[in-house]
Coordinates of C-alpha atoms and ligand atoms in Angstrom, one line a residue:
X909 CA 9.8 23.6 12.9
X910 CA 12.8 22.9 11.1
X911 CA 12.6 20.0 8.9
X912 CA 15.8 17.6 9.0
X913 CA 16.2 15.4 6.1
X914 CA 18.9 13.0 6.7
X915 CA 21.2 12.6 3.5
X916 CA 21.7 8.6 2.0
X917 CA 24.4 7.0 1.4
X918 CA 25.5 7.3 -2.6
X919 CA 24.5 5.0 -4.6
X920 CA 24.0 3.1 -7.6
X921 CA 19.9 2.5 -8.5
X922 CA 19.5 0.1 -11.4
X923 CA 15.4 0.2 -12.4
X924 CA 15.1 -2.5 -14.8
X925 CA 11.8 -2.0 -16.6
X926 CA 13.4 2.2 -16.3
X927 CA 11.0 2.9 -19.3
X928 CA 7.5 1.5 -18.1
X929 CA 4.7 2.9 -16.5
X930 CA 5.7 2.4 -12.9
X931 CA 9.1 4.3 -13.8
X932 CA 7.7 7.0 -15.3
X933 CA 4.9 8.0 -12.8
X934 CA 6.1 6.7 -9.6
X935 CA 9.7 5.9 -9.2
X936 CA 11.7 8.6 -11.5
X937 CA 9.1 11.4 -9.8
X938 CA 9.7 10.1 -6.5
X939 CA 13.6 10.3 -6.8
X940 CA 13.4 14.3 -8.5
X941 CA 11.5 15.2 -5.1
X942 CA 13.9 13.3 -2.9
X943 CA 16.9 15.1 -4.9
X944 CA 14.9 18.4 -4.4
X945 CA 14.9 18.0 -1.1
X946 CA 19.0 17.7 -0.7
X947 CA 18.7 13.8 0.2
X948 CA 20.4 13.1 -2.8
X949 CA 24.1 12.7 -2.3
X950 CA 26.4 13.8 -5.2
X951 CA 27.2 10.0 -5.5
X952 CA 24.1 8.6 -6.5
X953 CA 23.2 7.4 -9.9
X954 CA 20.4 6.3 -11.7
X955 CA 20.7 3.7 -14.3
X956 CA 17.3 2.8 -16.7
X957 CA 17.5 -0.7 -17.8
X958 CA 15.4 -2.2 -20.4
X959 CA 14.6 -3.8 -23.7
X960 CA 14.1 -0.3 -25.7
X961 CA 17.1 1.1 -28.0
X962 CA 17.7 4.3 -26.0
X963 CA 21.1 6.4 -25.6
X964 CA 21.3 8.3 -21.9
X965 CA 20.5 11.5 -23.8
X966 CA 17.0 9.9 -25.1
X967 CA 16.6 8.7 -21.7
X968 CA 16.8 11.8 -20.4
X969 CA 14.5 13.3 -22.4
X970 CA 12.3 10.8 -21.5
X971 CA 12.6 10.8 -17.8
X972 CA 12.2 15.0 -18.0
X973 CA 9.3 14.4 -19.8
X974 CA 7.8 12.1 -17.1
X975 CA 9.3 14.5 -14.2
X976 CA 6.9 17.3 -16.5
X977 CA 3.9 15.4 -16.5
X978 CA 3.4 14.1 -13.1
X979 CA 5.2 16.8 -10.6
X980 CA 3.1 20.0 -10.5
X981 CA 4.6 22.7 -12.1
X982 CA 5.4 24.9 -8.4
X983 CA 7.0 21.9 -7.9
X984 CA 9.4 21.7 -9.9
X985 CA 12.6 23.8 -11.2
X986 CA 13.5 23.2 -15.4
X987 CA 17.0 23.4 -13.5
X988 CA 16.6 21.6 -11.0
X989 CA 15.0 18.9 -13.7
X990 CA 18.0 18.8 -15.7
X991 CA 20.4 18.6 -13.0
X992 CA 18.5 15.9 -11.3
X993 CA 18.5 14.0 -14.9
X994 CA 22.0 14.5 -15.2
X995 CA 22.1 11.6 -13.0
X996 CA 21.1 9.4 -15.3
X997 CA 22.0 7.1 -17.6
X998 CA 20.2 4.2 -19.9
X999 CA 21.6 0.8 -20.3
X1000 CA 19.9 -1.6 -23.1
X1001 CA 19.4 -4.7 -20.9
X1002 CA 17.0 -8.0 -21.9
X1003 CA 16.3 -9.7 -18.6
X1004 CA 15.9 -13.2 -21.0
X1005 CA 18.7 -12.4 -22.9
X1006 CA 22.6 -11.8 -22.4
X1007 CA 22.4 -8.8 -24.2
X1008 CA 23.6 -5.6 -22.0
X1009 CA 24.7 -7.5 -19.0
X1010 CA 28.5 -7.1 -19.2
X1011 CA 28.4 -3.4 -20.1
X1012 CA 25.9 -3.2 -16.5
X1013 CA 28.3 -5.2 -14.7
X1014 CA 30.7 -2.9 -15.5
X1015 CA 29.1 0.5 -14.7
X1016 CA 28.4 -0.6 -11.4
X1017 CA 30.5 0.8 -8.5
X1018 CA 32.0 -1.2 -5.5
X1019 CA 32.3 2.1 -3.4
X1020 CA 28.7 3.0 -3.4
X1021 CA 25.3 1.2 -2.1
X1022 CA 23.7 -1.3 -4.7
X1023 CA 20.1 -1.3 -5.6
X1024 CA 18.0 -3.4 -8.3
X1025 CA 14.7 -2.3 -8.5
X1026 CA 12.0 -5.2 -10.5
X1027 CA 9.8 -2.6 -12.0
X1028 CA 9.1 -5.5 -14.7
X1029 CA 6.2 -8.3 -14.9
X1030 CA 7.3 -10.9 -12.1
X1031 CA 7.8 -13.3 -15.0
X1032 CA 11.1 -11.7 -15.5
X1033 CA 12.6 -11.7 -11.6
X1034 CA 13.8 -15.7 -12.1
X1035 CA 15.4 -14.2 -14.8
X1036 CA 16.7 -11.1 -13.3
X1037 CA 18.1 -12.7 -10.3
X1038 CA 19.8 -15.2 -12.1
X1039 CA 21.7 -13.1 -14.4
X1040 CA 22.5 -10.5 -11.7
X1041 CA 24.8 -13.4 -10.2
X1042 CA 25.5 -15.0 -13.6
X1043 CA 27.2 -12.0 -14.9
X1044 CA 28.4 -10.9 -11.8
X1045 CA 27.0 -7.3 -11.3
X1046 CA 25.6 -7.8 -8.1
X1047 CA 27.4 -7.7 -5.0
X1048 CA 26.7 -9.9 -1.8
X1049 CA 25.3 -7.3 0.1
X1050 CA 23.5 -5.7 -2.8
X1051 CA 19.3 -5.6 -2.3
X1052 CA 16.4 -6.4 -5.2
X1053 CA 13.5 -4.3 -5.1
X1054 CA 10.2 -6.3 -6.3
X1055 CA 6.9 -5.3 -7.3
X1056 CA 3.2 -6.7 -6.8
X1057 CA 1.4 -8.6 -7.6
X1058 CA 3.2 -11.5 -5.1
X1059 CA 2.5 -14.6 -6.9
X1060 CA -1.5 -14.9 -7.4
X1061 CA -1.5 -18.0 -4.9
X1062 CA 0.1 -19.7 -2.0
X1063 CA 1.7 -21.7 -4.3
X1064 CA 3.0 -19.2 -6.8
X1065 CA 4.3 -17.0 -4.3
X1066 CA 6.3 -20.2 -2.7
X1067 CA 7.5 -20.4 -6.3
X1068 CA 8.7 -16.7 -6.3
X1069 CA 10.4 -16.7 -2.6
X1070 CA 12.1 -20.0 -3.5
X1071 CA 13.6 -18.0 -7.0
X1072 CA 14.7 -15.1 -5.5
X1073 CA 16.3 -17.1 -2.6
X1074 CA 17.8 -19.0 -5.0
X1075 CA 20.6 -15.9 -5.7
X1076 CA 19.5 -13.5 -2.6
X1077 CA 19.5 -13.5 1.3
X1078 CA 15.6 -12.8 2.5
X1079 CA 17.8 -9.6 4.2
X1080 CA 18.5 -8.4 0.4
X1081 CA 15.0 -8.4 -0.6
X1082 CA 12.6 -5.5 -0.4
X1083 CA 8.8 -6.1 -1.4
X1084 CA 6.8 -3.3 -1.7
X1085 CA 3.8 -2.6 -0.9
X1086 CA 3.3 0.9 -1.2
X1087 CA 0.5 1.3 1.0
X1088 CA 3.3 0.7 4.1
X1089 CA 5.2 4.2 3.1
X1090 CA 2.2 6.3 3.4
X1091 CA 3.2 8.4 5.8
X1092 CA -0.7 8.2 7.8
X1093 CA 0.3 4.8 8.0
X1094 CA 3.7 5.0 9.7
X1095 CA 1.9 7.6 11.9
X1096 CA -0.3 5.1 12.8
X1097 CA 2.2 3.5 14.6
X1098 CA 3.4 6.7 16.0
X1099 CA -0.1 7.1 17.4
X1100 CA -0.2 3.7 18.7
X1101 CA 3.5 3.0 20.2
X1102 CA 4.0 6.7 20.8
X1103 CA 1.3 8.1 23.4
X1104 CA -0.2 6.1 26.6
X1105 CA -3.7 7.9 25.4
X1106 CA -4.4 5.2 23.0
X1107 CA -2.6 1.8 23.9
X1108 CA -4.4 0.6 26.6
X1109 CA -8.2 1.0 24.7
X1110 CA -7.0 -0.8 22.0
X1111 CA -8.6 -3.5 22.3
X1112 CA -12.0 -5.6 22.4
X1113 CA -13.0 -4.1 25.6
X1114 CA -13.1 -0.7 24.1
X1115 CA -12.9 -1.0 20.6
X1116 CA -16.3 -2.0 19.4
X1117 CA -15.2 -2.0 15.4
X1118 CA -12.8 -1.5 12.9
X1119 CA -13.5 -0.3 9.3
X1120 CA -10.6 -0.4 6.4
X1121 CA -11.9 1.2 3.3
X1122 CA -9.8 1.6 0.3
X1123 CA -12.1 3.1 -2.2
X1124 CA -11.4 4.1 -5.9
X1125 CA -13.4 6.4 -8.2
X1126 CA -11.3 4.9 -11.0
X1127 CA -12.2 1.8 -13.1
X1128 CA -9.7 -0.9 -14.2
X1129 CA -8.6 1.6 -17.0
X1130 CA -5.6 0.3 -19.0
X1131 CA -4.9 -2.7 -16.7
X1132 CA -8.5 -4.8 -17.6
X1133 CA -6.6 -8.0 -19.1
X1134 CA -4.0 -8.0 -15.6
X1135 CA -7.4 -6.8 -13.5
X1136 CA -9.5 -9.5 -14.6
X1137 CA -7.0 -12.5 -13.5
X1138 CA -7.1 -11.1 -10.6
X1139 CA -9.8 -9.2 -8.8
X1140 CA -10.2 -7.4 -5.8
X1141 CA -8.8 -9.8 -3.3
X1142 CA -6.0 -10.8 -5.0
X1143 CA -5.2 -7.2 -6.4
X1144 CA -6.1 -5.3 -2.8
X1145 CA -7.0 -7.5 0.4
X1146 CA -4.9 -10.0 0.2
X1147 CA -2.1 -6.9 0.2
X1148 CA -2.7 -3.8 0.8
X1149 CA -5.8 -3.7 3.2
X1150 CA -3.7 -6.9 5.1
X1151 CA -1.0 -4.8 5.8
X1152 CA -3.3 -1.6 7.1
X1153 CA -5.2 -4.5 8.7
X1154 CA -1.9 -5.6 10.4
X1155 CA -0.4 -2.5 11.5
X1156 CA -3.8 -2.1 13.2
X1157 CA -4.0 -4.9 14.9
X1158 CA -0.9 -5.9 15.6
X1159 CA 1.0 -6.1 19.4
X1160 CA 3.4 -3.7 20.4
X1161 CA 6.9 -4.6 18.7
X1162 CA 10.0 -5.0 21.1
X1163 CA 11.8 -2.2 19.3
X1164 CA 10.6 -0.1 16.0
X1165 CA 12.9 -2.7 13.8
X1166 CA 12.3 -4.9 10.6
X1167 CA 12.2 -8.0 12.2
X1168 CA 10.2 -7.1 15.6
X1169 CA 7.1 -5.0 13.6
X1170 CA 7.3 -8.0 11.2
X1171 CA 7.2 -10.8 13.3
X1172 CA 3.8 -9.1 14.9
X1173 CA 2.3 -8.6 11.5
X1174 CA 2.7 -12.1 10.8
X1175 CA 1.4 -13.3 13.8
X1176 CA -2.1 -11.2 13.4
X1177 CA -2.3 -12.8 9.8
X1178 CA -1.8 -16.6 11.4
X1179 CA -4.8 -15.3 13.9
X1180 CA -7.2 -14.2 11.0
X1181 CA -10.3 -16.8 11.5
X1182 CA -11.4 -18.4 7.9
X1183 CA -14.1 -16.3 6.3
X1184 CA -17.4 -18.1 6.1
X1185 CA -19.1 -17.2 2.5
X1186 CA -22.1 -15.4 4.4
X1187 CA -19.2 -12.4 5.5
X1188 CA -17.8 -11.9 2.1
X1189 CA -19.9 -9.3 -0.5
X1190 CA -18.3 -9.5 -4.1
X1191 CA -19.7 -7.5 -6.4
X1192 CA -18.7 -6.0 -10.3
X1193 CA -19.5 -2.5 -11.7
X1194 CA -22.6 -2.1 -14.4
X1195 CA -22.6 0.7 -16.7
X1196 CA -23.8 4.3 -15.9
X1197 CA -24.1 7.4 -17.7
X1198 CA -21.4 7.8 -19.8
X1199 CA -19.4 5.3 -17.7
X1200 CA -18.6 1.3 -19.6
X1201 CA -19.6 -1.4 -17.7
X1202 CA -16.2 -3.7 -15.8
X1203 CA -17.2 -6.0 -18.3
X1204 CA -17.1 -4.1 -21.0
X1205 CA -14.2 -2.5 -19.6
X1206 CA -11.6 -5.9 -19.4
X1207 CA -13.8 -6.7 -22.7
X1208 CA -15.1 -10.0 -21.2
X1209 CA -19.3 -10.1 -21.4
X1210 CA -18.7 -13.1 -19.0
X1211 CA -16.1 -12.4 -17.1
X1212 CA -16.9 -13.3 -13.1
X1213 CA -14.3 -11.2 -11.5
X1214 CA -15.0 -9.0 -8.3
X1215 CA -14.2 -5.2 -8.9
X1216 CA -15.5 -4.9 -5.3
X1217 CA -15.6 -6.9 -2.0
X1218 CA -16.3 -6.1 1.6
X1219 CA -16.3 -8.6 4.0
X1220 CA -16.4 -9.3 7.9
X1221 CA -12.7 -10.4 9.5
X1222 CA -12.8 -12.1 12.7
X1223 CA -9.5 -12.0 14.6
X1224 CA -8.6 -15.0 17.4
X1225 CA -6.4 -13.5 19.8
X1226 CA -6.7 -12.0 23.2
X1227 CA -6.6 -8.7 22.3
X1228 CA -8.8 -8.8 19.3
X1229 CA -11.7 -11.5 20.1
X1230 CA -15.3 -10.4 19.9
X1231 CA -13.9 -7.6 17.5
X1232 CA -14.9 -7.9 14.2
X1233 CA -12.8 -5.5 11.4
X1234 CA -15.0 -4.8 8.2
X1235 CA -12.5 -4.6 5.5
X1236 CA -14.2 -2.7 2.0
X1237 CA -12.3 -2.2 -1.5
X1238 CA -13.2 -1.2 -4.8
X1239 CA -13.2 0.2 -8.2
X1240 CA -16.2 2.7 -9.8
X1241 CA -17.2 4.1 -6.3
X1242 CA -18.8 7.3 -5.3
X1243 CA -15.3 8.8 -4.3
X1244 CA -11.6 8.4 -4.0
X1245 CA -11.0 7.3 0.1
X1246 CA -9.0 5.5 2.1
X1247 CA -9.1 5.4 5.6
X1248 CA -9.0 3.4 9.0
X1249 CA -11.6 3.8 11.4
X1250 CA -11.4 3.1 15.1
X1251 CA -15.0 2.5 16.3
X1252 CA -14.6 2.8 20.3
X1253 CA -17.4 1.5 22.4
X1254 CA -19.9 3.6 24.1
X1255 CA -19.8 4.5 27.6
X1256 CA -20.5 1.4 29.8
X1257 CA -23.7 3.5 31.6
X1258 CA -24.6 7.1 30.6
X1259 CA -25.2 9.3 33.4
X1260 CA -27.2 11.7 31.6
X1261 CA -30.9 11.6 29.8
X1262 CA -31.5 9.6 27.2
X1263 CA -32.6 12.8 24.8
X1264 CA -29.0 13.9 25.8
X1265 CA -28.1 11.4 23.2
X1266 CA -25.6 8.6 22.7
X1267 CA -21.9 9.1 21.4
X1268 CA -19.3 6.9 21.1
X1269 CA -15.7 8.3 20.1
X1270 CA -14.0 7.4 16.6
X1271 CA -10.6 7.8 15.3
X1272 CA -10.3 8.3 11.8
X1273 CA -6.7 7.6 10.2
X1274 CA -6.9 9.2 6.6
X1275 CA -4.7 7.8 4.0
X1276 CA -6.2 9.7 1.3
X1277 CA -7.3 12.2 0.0
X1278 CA -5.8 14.3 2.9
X1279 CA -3.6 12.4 4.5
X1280 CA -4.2 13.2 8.5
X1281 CA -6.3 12.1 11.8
X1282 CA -9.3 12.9 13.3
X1283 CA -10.5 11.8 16.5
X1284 CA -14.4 12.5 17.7
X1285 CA -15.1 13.4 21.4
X1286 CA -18.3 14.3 22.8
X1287 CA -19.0 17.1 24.6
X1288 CA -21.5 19.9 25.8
X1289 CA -23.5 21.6 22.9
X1290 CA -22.3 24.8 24.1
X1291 CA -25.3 27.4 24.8
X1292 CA -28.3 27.2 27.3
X1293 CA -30.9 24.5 26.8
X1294 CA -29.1 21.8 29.4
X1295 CA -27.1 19.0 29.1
X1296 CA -27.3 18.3 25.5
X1297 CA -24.0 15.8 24.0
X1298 CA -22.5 16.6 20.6
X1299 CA -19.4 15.1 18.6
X1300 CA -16.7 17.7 17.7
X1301 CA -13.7 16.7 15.9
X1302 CA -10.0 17.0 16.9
X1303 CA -8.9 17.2 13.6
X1304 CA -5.0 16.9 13.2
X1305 CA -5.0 17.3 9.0
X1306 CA -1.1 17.0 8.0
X1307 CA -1.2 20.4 6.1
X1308 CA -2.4 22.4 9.0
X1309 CA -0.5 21.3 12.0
X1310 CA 2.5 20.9 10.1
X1311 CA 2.9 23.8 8.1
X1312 CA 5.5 23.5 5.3
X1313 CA 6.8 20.3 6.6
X1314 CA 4.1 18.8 5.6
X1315 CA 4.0 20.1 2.1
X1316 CA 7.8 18.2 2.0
X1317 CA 5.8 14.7 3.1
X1318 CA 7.2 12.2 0.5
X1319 CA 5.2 10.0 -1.3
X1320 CA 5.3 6.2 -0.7
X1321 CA 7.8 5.2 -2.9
X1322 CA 10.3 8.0 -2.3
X1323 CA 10.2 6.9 0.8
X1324 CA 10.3 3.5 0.4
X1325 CA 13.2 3.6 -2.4
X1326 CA 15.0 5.7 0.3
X1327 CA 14.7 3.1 2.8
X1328 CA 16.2 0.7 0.5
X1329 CA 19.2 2.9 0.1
X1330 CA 19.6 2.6 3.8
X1331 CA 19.2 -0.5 4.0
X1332 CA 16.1 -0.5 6.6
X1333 CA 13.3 -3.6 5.9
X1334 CA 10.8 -2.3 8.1
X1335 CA 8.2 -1.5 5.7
X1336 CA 8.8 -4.3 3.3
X1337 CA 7.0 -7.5 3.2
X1338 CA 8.9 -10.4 4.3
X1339 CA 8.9 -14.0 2.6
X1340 CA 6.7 -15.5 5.2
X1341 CA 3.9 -13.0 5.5
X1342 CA 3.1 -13.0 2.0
X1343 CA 3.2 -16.7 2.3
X1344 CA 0.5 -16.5 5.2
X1345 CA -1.4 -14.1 3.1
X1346 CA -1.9 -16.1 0.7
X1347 CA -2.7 -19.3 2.6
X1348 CA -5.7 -17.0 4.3
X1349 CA -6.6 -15.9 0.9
X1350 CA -6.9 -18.9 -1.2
X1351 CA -9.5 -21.1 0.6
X1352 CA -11.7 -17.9 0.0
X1353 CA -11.0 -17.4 -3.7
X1354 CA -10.5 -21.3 -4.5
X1355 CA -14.3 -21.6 -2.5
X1356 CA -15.8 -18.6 -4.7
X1357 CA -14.1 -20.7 -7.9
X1358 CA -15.3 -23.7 -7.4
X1359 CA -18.9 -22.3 -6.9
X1360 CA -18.8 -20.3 -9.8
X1361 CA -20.1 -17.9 -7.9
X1362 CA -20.9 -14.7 -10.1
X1363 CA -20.4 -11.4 -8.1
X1364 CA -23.5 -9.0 -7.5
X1365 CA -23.9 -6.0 -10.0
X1366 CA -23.4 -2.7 -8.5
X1367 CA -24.3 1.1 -10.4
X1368 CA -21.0 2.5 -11.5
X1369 CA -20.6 5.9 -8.7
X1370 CA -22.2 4.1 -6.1
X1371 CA -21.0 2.6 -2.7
X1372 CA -21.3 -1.1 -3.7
X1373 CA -23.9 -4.1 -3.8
X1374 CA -26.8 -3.1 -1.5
X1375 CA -25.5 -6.8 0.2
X1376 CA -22.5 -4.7 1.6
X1377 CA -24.8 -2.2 3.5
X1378 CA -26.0 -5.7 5.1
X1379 CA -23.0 -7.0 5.9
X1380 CA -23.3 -4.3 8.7
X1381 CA -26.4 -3.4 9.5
X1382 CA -27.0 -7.1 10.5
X1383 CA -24.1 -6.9 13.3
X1384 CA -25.9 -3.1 14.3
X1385 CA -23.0 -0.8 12.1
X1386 CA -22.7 1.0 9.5
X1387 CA -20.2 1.5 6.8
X1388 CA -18.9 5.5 7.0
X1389 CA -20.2 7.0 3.7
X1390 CA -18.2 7.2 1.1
X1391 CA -16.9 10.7 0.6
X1392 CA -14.4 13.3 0.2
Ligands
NAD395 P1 5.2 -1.6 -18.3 O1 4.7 -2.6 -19.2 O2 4.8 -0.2 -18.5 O3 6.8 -1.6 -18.3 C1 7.6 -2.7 -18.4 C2 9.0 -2.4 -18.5 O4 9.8 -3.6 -18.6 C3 9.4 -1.6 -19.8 O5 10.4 -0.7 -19.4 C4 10.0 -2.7 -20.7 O6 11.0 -2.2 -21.6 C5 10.7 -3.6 -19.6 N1 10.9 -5.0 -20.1 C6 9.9 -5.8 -20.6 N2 10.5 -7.0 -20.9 C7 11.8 -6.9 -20.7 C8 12.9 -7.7 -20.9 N3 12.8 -9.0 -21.4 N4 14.1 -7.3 -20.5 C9 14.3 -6.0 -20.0 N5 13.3 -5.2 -19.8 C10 12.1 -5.6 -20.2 O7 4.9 -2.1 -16.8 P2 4.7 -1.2 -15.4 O8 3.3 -0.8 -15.4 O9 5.8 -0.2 -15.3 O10 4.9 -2.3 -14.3 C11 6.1 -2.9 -13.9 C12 5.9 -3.8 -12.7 O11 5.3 -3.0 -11.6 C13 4.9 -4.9 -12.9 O12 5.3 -6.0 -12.2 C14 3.6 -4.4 -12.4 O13 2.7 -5.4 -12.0 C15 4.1 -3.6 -11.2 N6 3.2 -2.5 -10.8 C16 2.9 -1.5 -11.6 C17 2.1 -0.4 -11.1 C18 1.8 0.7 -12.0 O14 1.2 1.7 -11.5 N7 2.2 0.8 -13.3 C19 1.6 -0.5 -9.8 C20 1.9 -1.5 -9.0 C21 2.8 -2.5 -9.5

């Protein structure tokens, strides 16, 4: 299979906040591979903007570093590096200030595609926006780039939208959600929209359950005093785990395009039933071996935060009714996973004995660690002994069908920054789903609040509070176990 990689337009890719974390271990590494892979036009250029003193030749130095630390080593050419940093440059820039403005207004070029990427605290996009405008560096057709969190509430995130539309058309903003340029997940939509096999199961009649699971092996780490404002729901359901929720659950689109796949997002979100407290779990990590508590970890002894939830999702639409989708997220679990799983009814009669067994099929959509699908049929235990039923997989892992194509699968944010160079929304958040996010979300945080509720204590390395395992088996499921 030849792999065809379709070159961008050039362009000029302002990351303001070009020195942070994000920059350094997402972004910068994202946009070596994409050069490595000739979809780099001679015309593009990368400009770092931020508050650091810095000349282009520190920046470089900097970004080489980054490109050295977080692309493996076969991956990576020293000359290939330095040509790809060559494309660089480093303008000082205070998003509160005036300072730096001018000389960015004037290293922008009207011939090529404008991009600002927000890779800053959203404090700063007010500010942003408006000096983009004040100081005339962006042009009318030029597209921001934002960053979660959204707001932390309905209301915050009507505060943000109304900002950025204050200086930008909805059409020139991009909000990422990083989860939406997995490529699993776009493939989910292949499998969906692309093959009659699975449309015409998917659906209450034949789809007994869905389970989301975004599991993390990792704590808080360096982000405890951001993590503990916010918590599972606000830092994961409410985003990512809605969107893989969504995509799921969503009606066919009239036509794969940014407005048609987003209008049926949002209208799943509007059909998400309020989630009584007895189908939420919240729970926090305790110590282990070795391993600091959450509380110890964000340094708050009383700190009520959820490092964990799982709850029951109820969606009221034809398609979905009588469905229910178990949604589970968290940090300090018994391995790294993330996956959507497709639990199909079982036959409506069996025709064979009951020691013959019973088997129902499930479609696994992988997200990580190996990004691929798996689909379990039942069939004959091969060998004498009669009709005996067994579950074998159909296992379609990336790496093996694909071959080297798939070793050239781009992360999520080459791909999404890529997109923004073209100029194609799809898999950005618009305005009004995050609004309707939110307006789901908050009743259940604001109810938790007001309760004081604490969450439930759960061993670090474990699945979760023993509640979640309830949460199922008191509907007759299970939650897949947690592994790699
Ligand atoms: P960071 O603190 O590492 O970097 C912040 C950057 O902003 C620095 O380059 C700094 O110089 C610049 N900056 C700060 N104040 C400025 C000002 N007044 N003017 C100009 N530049 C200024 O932060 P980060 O981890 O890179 O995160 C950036 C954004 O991305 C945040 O909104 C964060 O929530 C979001 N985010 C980060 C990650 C991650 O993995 N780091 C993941 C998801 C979302």
């Amino acid at each position: 299979m030849v792999s065809r990689v379709i070159p961008v337009e050039p362009f000029d890719l302002v990351i303001f906040g070009g020195t942070g974390d994000l920059a350094r271990r997402k972004i910068l590494p994202g946009l070596f591979r994409r050069f490595t892979s000739g979809q780099m036009p001679e015309g593009a250029r990368i400009i770092g903007a931020a508050r650091s003193d810095h000349d282009d030749a520190e920046y470089r130095a900097t970004i080489t570093e980054a490109i050295e630390e977080f692309v493996p080593k076969d991956r990576r050419d020293p000359a290939e590096v330095a040509a790809f940093v060559e494309r660089l440059s480093y303008i000082k820039v205070d998003a509160t200030g005036e300072d730096g403005w001018k000389k960015l207004a004037k290293a922008m070029r009207d011939d090529a595609v404008q991009a600002f990427y927000f890779s800053v605290g959203p404090s700063l996009f007010g500010a942003l926006a408006e000096r983009l405008h004040l100081h005339k560096v962006a042009r009318p057709d030029a597209r921001i780039v934002v960053e979660k969190p959204f707001g932390r509430d309905l209301a915050s995130a009507k505060e943000l939208n109304a900002t950025l539309a204050a200086h930008f058309d909805e059409h020139q903003i991009y909000r990422i959600d990083h989860y939406l340029g997995k490529e699993t997940v776009q493939n989910l939509m292949a499998v969906r929209f692309g093959n009659v096999l699975f449309e015409p199961l998917w659906n209450a009649q034949y789809v007994d359950h869905v389970q989301i699971t975004v599991a993390e092996e990792v704590g808080v780490g360096g982000r405890g005093t951001y993590y503990d404002k916010s918590g599972a729901m606000r830092d994961m359901v409410q985003n990512h785990l809605m969107q893989l929720l969504c995509l799921t659950a969503m009606e066919p689109p009239t036509r794969f395009e940014p407005d048609a796949v987003r209008d049926e997002k949002l209208k799943v979100i509007r059909a998400l039933d309020p989630v009584p407290r007895s189908n939420i779990v919240r729970g926090q990590y305790s110590s282990a071996p070795r391993i600091k508590s959450y509380a110890d970890d964000v340094e708050n002894p009383d700190s009520r935060t959820e490092s964990f939830i799982a709850m029951r999702v109820d969606i009221s639409n034809w398609r979905w009714k009588g469905t229910p989708f178990y949604l589970r997220t968290g940090k300090r679990l018994k391995a790294r996973m993330s996956e959507i799983v497709i639990h199909f009814k079982e036959v409506p009669y069996s025709i064979f004995d009951e020691d013959a067994g019973r088997h129902a099929n499930v479609l696994t959509i992988r997200l990580q660690p190996d990004e691929g699908m798996d689909l379990r049929v039942t069939i004959k235990e091969p060998g004498p002994g009669g009709m005996r039923l067994v579950d074998v997989p159909l296992d379609m892992t990336f790496a093996d069908a694909l071959g080297e194509q798939a070793a050239d699968v781009p992360d999520a944010y080459e791909r999404l920054i890529m997109d923004v160079i073209r100029g194609n929304q799809t898999l950005f958040m618009r305005g009004d789903e995050v609004e309707a996010a939110w307006a789901w979300t908050d009743p259940i945080i604001s109810a938790w609040t007001d309760r004081g509720d604490r969450p439930l204590a759960y061993d670090a390395g474990s699945s979760g509070p023993a509640d979640a395992l309830m949460l199922l088996h008191r509907d007759g499921r299970r939650w897949r176990e947690l592994a790699t």
